[in-house]
Amino acid sequence: MATLAVLAELKDGAARKITFEMLAEARRLSDASGGGTVGLIALGALGPGESDRLAHQGADHIYHVEGEALSGYAAEAYAEGVKVALDRARPDTLFIGATSQGKDLAPRVSARLRVGLASDCTEFAFHNGDLTARRPIFAGKAFGRVAWNAARPRIATVRPNTFTPLEPDTSRKAKVENVPIGPVKARARVVGFERSEGEMLDLTEANIIVSGGRAMQGPENFELLRRLCKVLGATLGASRAAVDAGWIDHSHQVGQTGKVVNPTVYFAVGISGAIQHLAGMSSSRTIVAINKDRDAPIFKIASYGIVGDLYQVVPLLTEEFERALKE
Ligand SMILES: Cc1cc2nc3c(=O)[nH]c(=O)nc-3n(C[C@H](O)[C@H](O)[C@H](O)COP(=O)(O)OP(=O)(O)OC[C@H]3O[C@@H](n4cnc5c(N)ncnc54)[C@H](O)[C@@H]3O)c2cc1C
C-alpha cells in the first residue's frame, strides 16, 4: 500500500490547478497499490471551503501548516513547513508541482532530507511494487524512466497539465490536522507579485496558447496575437527569438530556457520549430502552425498546418473564431 502526499500550490489561499492534477495522480497510484492514503500538505492560509474542495478532489488527510513564517513565499521557510508536515504524514512519496515555485522548493527539500528527487515527471507506474517515473530528458528528445533509492520519501516534481483532475465528489471528506511552525530565519522572501499581462492565465496553466516568433518583426505586431488571444481566452507565448529581440517579456518565453507548457491547443505563429522551442511545447495536445515556409520543421509536429503569411492568416482566423464563438 502506497502512502502519497501532495504539496498544494496555493495562490491567495486557493489551490492552483496543478494541485488537483497531482491529487488525481496520487489517488490513482494509491488505489492501484491497494488503497493507501493520500495526504495533502498546505502551507499558509487556506481560503474558506478550500479544505472541502481538496477533499472532494482526492485528499484523505490535510496537513495544514500555518504560522507567521509562511505569510509569503520564502524558500527556507517553506522547506521547513514541508519538513514539519512530513514528520507527521510520513508518506513514501511526495509530489510537488514543477512550477516556478516548486522548482525552487523541491531541490531544497530533497537536499535537506537527503532523499532522491525526480524532476518534471510526466508518468508514474509501479514496477514489481516499486514506483518509477518517466521524465523528458535532452530537451524532450527522449524520455528516461527513473527509480529512487531506498531513502524515503521519494520526491517528484510533476509537470503541469499532464494529469486530469478528478471530477469533484462532494461526499468525500478529509481529516484536517493543524501543524504549527515556529519562526524561521529566511534570507530571502518574496514581498509581492506583479501580473505581467492583464488577466491572462499563466502559461503553465493555460488551456490555449498563441505564441509568436521572429516573424512578428516588432512589439507592435504582437497586438495581432493579443486580439486572437482575447477572442479565444488564450495566453500569449513567444519564441526566444522574439524575447531576445526585446519585443516581449521573458515571462512569455516557451522552450528549453523558458516555460514548459502543455495546453490543449498551441498556436505557433511565425515560429520555425527549433528543438529548443519544441522542448517547451511538443506535448501540447493539438498544435496549429502558421508559417509561410512549407518546409519549416514546426510542420513535422503540427496537428494542423497553415502555409501562409501570418499577417493575412491571423486576422482572418481571429475574425472567423469570433464569429463562430458568438454563434
Ligand atoms: C541553449 C539554447 C536555449 C534556447 N532556448 C530556447 C527557448 O527556450 N525557446 C525558444 O523558442 N528558443 C530557444 N532557443 C533558440 C532556438 O534555437 C531558435 O533560435 C528560436 O526558437 C527561433 O525562434 P523563431 O522560430 O521565432 O525564429 P526563426 O527560427 O527565425 O523562425 C521564424 C519563422 O517565421 C517564419 N516566417 C517569417 N515571416 C513569416 C510570415 N510573414 N508569416 C508566417 N511565417 C513567417 C519563417 O519561415 C520561420 O520559419 C535556444 C537556443 C539555445 C542555443
Coordinates of C-alpha atoms and ligand atoms in Angstrom, one line a residue:
M1 CA 0.0 0.0 0.0
A2 CA 1.4 3.3 -1.0
T3 CA 1.1 6.5 1.0
L4 CA 1.4 9.6 -1.1
A5 CA 1.4 13.2 -0.3
V6 CA 0.9 16.2 -2.5
L7 CA 2.2 19.7 -1.7
A8 CA -0.6 22.1 -2.5
E9 CA 0.4 25.1 -4.5
L10 CA -1.8 28.0 -3.2
K11 CA -2.5 31.4 -4.5
D12 CA -4.3 33.8 -2.2
G13 CA -5.4 30.8 -0.2
A14 CA -6.9 28.9 -3.2
A15 CA -5.3 25.8 -4.6
R16 CA -4.0 26.1 -8.2
K17 CA -4.9 23.6 -10.9
I18 CA -1.6 21.7 -10.6
T19 CA -2.6 20.7 -7.0
F20 CA -5.7 18.9 -8.3
E21 CA -3.8 17.3 -11.1
M22 CA -1.3 15.9 -8.6
L23 CA -4.1 14.8 -6.3
A24 CA -5.7 12.9 -9.2
E25 CA -2.5 11.0 -10.0
A26 CA -1.7 10.4 -6.3
R27 CA -5.2 9.0 -5.9
R28 CA -4.8 6.7 -8.9
L29 CA -1.5 5.4 -7.7
S30 CA -2.8 4.9 -4.2
D31 CA -5.8 2.9 -5.5
A32 CA -3.5 0.9 -7.8
S33 CA -1.4 -0.1 -4.8
G34 CA -4.3 -1.4 -2.8
G35 CA -5.7 1.8 -1.3
G36 CA -3.2 3.8 0.8
T37 CA -3.9 7.3 2.0
V38 CA -3.4 10.5 0.0
G39 CA -2.1 13.3 2.2
L40 CA -2.1 16.9 1.2
I41 CA 0.3 19.5 2.7
A42 CA -1.0 23.1 2.7
L43 CA 1.4 25.8 3.7
G44 CA 0.0 29.1 4.9
A45 CA -3.6 30.4 4.9
L46 CA -6.3 28.3 3.3
G47 CA -9.4 30.2 1.9
P48 CA -12.9 29.3 3.1
G49 CA -14.1 26.0 1.8
E50 CA -10.7 25.1 0.3
S51 CA -10.2 22.1 2.6
D52 CA -13.5 20.7 1.3
R53 CA -12.6 21.3 -2.3
L54 CA -9.3 19.4 -1.7
A55 CA -11.1 16.6 -0.1
H56 CA -13.7 16.4 -2.9
Q57 CA -10.8 16.0 -5.4
G58 CA -8.9 13.3 -3.7
A59 CA -7.2 14.3 -0.4
D60 CA -7.8 12.0 2.6
H61 CA -5.8 13.9 5.2
I62 CA -4.9 17.6 5.1
Y63 CA -1.8 18.7 7.0
H64 CA -2.3 22.4 7.3
V65 CA 0.9 24.2 8.4
E66 CA 0.3 27.7 9.4
G67 CA 2.5 30.3 11.1
E68 CA 3.9 33.8 10.6
A69 CA 6.9 32.2 8.8
L70 CA 4.6 31.2 5.9
S71 CA 2.9 34.6 5.3
G72 CA 4.7 35.0 2.0
Y73 CA 6.8 32.6 -0.1
A74 CA 10.3 32.1 1.2
A75 CA 12.1 29.0 0.2
E76 CA 13.8 28.3 3.5
A77 CA 10.5 28.8 5.5
Y78 CA 8.5 26.7 3.0
A79 CA 11.2 23.9 3.1
E80 CA 10.8 23.9 6.9
G81 CA 7.0 23.9 6.5
V82 CA 7.2 20.8 4.3
K83 CA 9.6 19.1 6.7
V84 CA 7.3 19.6 9.8
A85 CA 4.3 18.3 7.7
L86 CA 6.3 15.3 6.5
D87 CA 7.3 14.4 10.1
R88 CA 3.6 13.9 10.7
A89 CA 2.5 12.5 7.4
R90 CA 5.4 10.1 6.8
P91 CA 4.5 9.4 3.1
D92 CA 6.5 7.1 0.8
T93 CA 6.2 9.7 -2.0
L94 CA 5.8 13.5 -2.1
F95 CA 4.6 15.3 -5.3
I96 CA 5.5 18.9 -5.8
G97 CA 4.3 20.9 -8.9
A98 CA 7.1 21.5 -11.5
T99 CA 6.1 25.2 -11.4
S100 CA 8.4 28.2 -10.8
Q101 CA 7.8 27.8 -7.0
G102 CA 8.0 24.0 -7.0
K103 CA 11.3 24.0 -8.9
D104 CA 12.7 26.4 -6.4
L105 CA 11.5 24.5 -3.4
A106 CA 11.8 20.8 -4.3
P107 CA 15.6 20.6 -4.6
R108 CA 15.9 22.4 -1.2
V109 CA 13.6 19.9 0.5
S110 CA 15.3 17.0 -1.2
A111 CA 18.8 18.2 -0.1
R112 CA 17.6 18.9 3.4
L113 CA 16.1 15.4 3.9
R114 CA 18.8 13.7 1.8
V115 CA 16.3 11.9 -0.3
G116 CA 16.1 11.5 -4.1
L117 CA 14.3 13.9 -6.4
A118 CA 13.0 13.2 -9.9
S119 CA 12.1 16.4 -11.7
D120 CA 9.4 17.3 -14.2
C121 CA 7.8 13.8 -14.3
T122 CA 5.0 13.0 -16.7
E123 CA 4.1 9.5 -15.8
F124 CA 4.3 7.2 -12.8
A125 CA 3.9 3.4 -12.5
F126 CA 4.6 0.6 -10.1
H127 CA 7.1 -2.0 -11.3
N128 CA 7.4 -5.0 -9.1
G129 CA 5.9 -3.0 -6.2
D130 CA 8.4 -0.1 -6.7
L131 CA 7.4 3.3 -8.1
T132 CA 9.1 4.6 -11.2
A133 CA 8.7 7.8 -13.1
R134 CA 9.0 8.8 -16.7
R135 CA 10.6 12.2 -17.4
P136 CA 11.7 14.0 -20.5
I137 CA 15.5 14.3 -21.0
F138 CA 17.8 16.0 -23.5
A139 CA 15.3 18.9 -24.0
G140 CA 12.4 16.5 -24.7
K141 CA 14.3 14.4 -27.4
A142 CA 14.0 11.3 -25.2
F143 CA 12.3 10.0 -22.1
G144 CA 14.1 8.5 -19.1
R145 CA 12.5 6.1 -16.6
V146 CA 13.9 6.7 -13.1
A147 CA 13.6 4.9 -9.8
W148 CA 14.5 6.2 -6.3
N149 CA 16.9 4.6 -3.9
A150 CA 15.7 3.3 -0.5
A151 CA 15.6 6.7 1.2
R152 CA 12.0 8.0 1.8
P153 CA 10.1 10.0 0.9
R154 CA 10.7 9.8 -2.8
I155 CA 10.2 13.4 -4.1
A156 CA 8.9 14.1 -7.6
T157 CA 8.1 17.3 -9.3
V158 CA 5.1 16.9 -11.6
R159 CA 4.8 18.7 -15.0
P160 CA 1.7 20.9 -15.0
N161 CA -1.2 20.0 -17.4
T162 CA -0.1 16.3 -17.6
F163 CA -2.8 14.7 -15.4
T164 CA -6.5 15.5 -15.5
P165 CA -8.1 16.5 -12.1
L166 CA -10.8 14.2 -10.8
E167 CA -14.4 15.1 -11.0
P168 CA -15.3 16.5 -7.6
D169 CA -17.0 14.0 -5.3
T170 CA -18.8 16.1 -2.7
S171 CA -19.4 13.1 -0.4
R172 CA -15.6 12.8 0.1
K173 CA -14.3 14.1 3.4
A174 CA -10.7 14.7 4.7
K175 CA -9.3 14.8 8.1
V176 CA -7.7 18.3 8.7
E177 CA -4.8 18.4 11.0
N178 CA -3.2 21.8 12.0
V179 CA 0.5 21.6 12.2
P180 CA 2.3 24.6 14.0
I181 CA 5.5 26.0 12.7
G182 CA 7.8 28.4 14.7
P183 CA 9.8 31.3 13.3
V184 CA 12.2 30.5 10.5
K185 CA 15.2 32.7 9.6
A186 CA 14.8 33.2 5.9
R187 CA 17.5 35.0 3.9
A188 CA 15.1 36.0 1.1
R189 CA 11.4 36.5 0.9
V190 CA 9.0 37.3 -2.0
V191 CA 7.3 40.5 -1.0
G192 CA 4.9 40.8 -3.9
F193 CA 3.8 39.6 -7.3
E194 CA 3.1 41.7 -10.4
R195 CA 0.9 40.4 -13.1
S196 CA 2.8 40.6 -16.4
E197 CA -0.1 40.6 -18.8
G198 CA -3.6 41.7 -17.9
E199 CA -6.0 38.9 -16.9
M200 CA -4.3 36.2 -18.9
L201 CA -3.7 32.8 -17.2
D202 CA -0.1 31.8 -16.5
L203 CA 1.4 30.0 -19.5
T204 CA 1.8 26.8 -17.5
E205 CA -1.9 26.7 -16.6
A206 CA -3.3 27.9 -19.9
N207 CA -5.6 25.7 -21.9
I208 CA -4.9 27.6 -25.2
I209 CA -1.7 29.4 -26.1
V210 CA -1.0 31.7 -29.0
S211 CA 2.8 32.1 -29.5
G212 CA 4.6 34.4 -31.8
G213 CA 8.2 34.2 -33.2
R214 CA 10.7 36.2 -35.0
A215 CA 8.3 36.7 -37.9
M216 CA 6.4 39.2 -35.6
Q217 CA 9.1 41.7 -36.6
G218 CA 8.5 44.0 -33.6
P219 CA 6.5 44.5 -30.4
E220 CA 3.6 46.3 -32.2
N221 CA 2.7 43.3 -34.3
F222 CA 2.1 41.2 -31.1
E223 CA -1.2 43.2 -30.9
L224 CA -2.4 40.8 -33.7
L225 CA -1.8 37.9 -31.4
R226 CA -3.3 39.6 -28.4
R227 CA -6.5 40.1 -30.3
L228 CA -6.6 36.4 -31.2
C229 CA -5.9 35.6 -27.5
K230 CA -8.7 37.7 -26.4
V231 CA -11.2 36.0 -28.7
L232 CA -10.0 32.5 -27.6
G233 CA -9.4 33.2 -24.0
A234 CA -5.8 32.2 -24.7
T235 CA -2.5 33.2 -23.1
L236 CA 0.3 34.8 -25.2
G237 CA 3.6 33.0 -25.6
A238 CA 6.7 33.7 -27.6
S239 CA 9.8 32.1 -29.0
R240 CA 13.2 33.1 -27.7
A241 CA 14.0 35.0 -30.8
A242 CA 11.1 37.4 -30.1
V243 CA 12.1 37.7 -26.4
D244 CA 15.8 38.2 -27.2
A245 CA 14.8 41.0 -29.6
G246 CA 13.1 42.7 -26.7
W247 CA 9.6 42.6 -28.3
I248 CA 8.0 40.8 -25.4
D249 CA 8.9 39.9 -21.8
H250 CA 10.8 36.7 -20.9
S251 CA 7.9 35.5 -18.8
H252 CA 6.2 34.7 -22.2
Q253 CA 9.0 32.5 -23.5
V254 CA 8.2 28.9 -24.2
G255 CA 11.0 26.4 -24.5
Q256 CA 14.1 24.9 -23.0
T257 CA 15.1 28.2 -21.3
G258 CA 11.6 29.4 -21.0
K259 CA 8.4 27.7 -19.7
V260 CA 7.3 24.2 -20.4
V261 CA 3.7 24.2 -21.4
N262 CA 1.1 21.6 -22.1
P263 CA -2.1 23.2 -23.3
T264 CA -5.0 21.6 -25.2
V265 CA -4.3 23.9 -28.2
Y266 CA -1.0 25.6 -29.1
F267 CA -0.8 28.1 -32.0
A268 CA 2.8 28.6 -33.3
V269 CA 2.8 31.7 -35.3
G270 CA 5.9 32.5 -37.4
I271 CA 7.9 30.1 -35.3
S272 CA 10.3 27.8 -37.2
G273 CA 10.2 24.9 -34.7
A274 CA 13.8 24.8 -33.3
I275 CA 14.4 21.9 -31.0
Q276 CA 14.8 24.3 -28.0
H277 CA 11.3 25.7 -28.7
L278 CA 9.8 22.2 -29.2
A279 CA 11.2 21.2 -25.8
G280 CA 8.7 23.5 -24.2
M281 CA 5.5 22.8 -26.2
S282 CA 5.8 19.5 -28.1
S283 CA 3.5 17.7 -25.7
S284 CA 0.6 20.1 -26.4
R285 CA -2.5 18.1 -27.4
T286 CA -3.2 20.0 -30.6
I287 CA -0.6 22.1 -32.4
V288 CA -1.6 24.6 -35.1
A289 CA 1.4 26.0 -37.0
I290 CA 1.2 29.1 -39.2
N291 CA 4.3 29.6 -41.3
K292 CA 5.0 30.9 -44.8
D293 CA 7.7 28.3 -45.3
R294 CA 6.1 24.9 -46.1
D295 CA 9.4 23.1 -45.1
A296 CA 9.6 24.7 -41.6
P297 CA 10.3 22.0 -39.0
I298 CA 7.3 23.0 -36.9
F299 CA 5.0 21.3 -39.5
K300 CA 6.6 18.0 -38.6
I301 CA 4.9 18.0 -35.2
A302 CA 1.8 20.2 -36.1
S303 CA -1.7 18.7 -36.0
Y304 CA -2.8 21.4 -38.4
G305 CA -0.6 23.5 -40.6
I306 CA -1.4 26.7 -42.4
V307 CA 1.2 27.6 -45.1
G308 CA 0.7 31.4 -45.4
D309 CA 1.6 34.9 -44.4
L310 CA 0.7 35.3 -40.7
Y311 CA -0.3 39.0 -41.4
Q312 CA -3.1 37.6 -43.6
V313 CA -3.9 34.4 -41.8
V314 CA -4.1 35.7 -38.2
P315 CA -6.7 38.5 -38.8
L316 CA -8.8 36.0 -40.8
L317 CA -8.6 33.4 -38.1
T318 CA -9.5 35.9 -35.4
E319 CA -12.5 37.1 -37.4
E320 CA -13.7 33.6 -38.0
F321 CA -13.2 32.4 -34.4
E322 CA -15.0 35.5 -33.2
R323 CA -18.0 34.8 -35.5
A324 CA -18.1 31.0 -34.7
L325 CA -17.8 31.5 -30.9
K326 CA -20.6 34.1 -31.0
E327 CA -22.8 31.6 -32.6
Ligands
LIG1 C1 20.8 26.9 -25.2 C2 19.7 27.4 -26.0 C3 18.4 27.6 -25.4 C4 17.4 28.0 -26.2 N1 16.1 28.1 -25.6 C5 15.1 28.5 -26.4 C6 13.8 28.6 -25.8 O1 13.5 28.3 -24.6 N2 12.7 28.9 -26.6 C7 12.9 29.2 -27.9 O2 11.9 29.5 -28.6 N3 14.1 29.1 -28.5 C8 15.2 28.8 -27.7 N4 16.4 28.8 -28.3 C9 16.6 29.4 -29.7 C10 16.2 28.5 -30.8 O3 17.4 27.7 -31.1 C11 15.7 29.3 -32.0 O4 16.8 30.2 -32.4 C12 14.5 30.0 -31.8 O5 13.5 29.2 -31.2 C13 14.0 30.6 -33.1 O6 12.8 31.4 -32.9 P1 11.8 31.6 -34.1 O7 11.3 30.2 -34.5 O8 10.8 32.6 -33.6 O9 12.7 32.2 -35.2 P2 13.2 31.6 -36.6 O10 13.9 30.3 -36.5 O11 13.9 32.7 -37.3 O12 11.8 31.3 -37.4 C14 11.0 32.3 -37.9 C15 9.9 31.6 -38.7 O13 8.9 32.5 -39.1 C16 8.6 32.2 -40.5 N5 8.0 33.4 -41.1 C17 8.7 34.6 -41.4 N6 7.8 35.5 -41.9 C18 6.6 35.0 -41.8 C19 5.3 35.4 -42.1 N7 5.1 36.7 -42.5 N8 4.3 34.6 -41.9 C20 4.4 33.4 -41.4 N9 5.6 32.9 -41.1 C21 6.7 33.7 -41.3 C22 9.8 31.7 -41.1 O14 9.5 30.9 -42.2 C23 10.5 31.0 -40.0 O15 10.1 29.6 -40.0 C24 17.5 28.4 -27.6 C25 18.8 28.2 -28.1 C26 19.8 27.7 -27.4 C27 21.2 27.6 -28.1

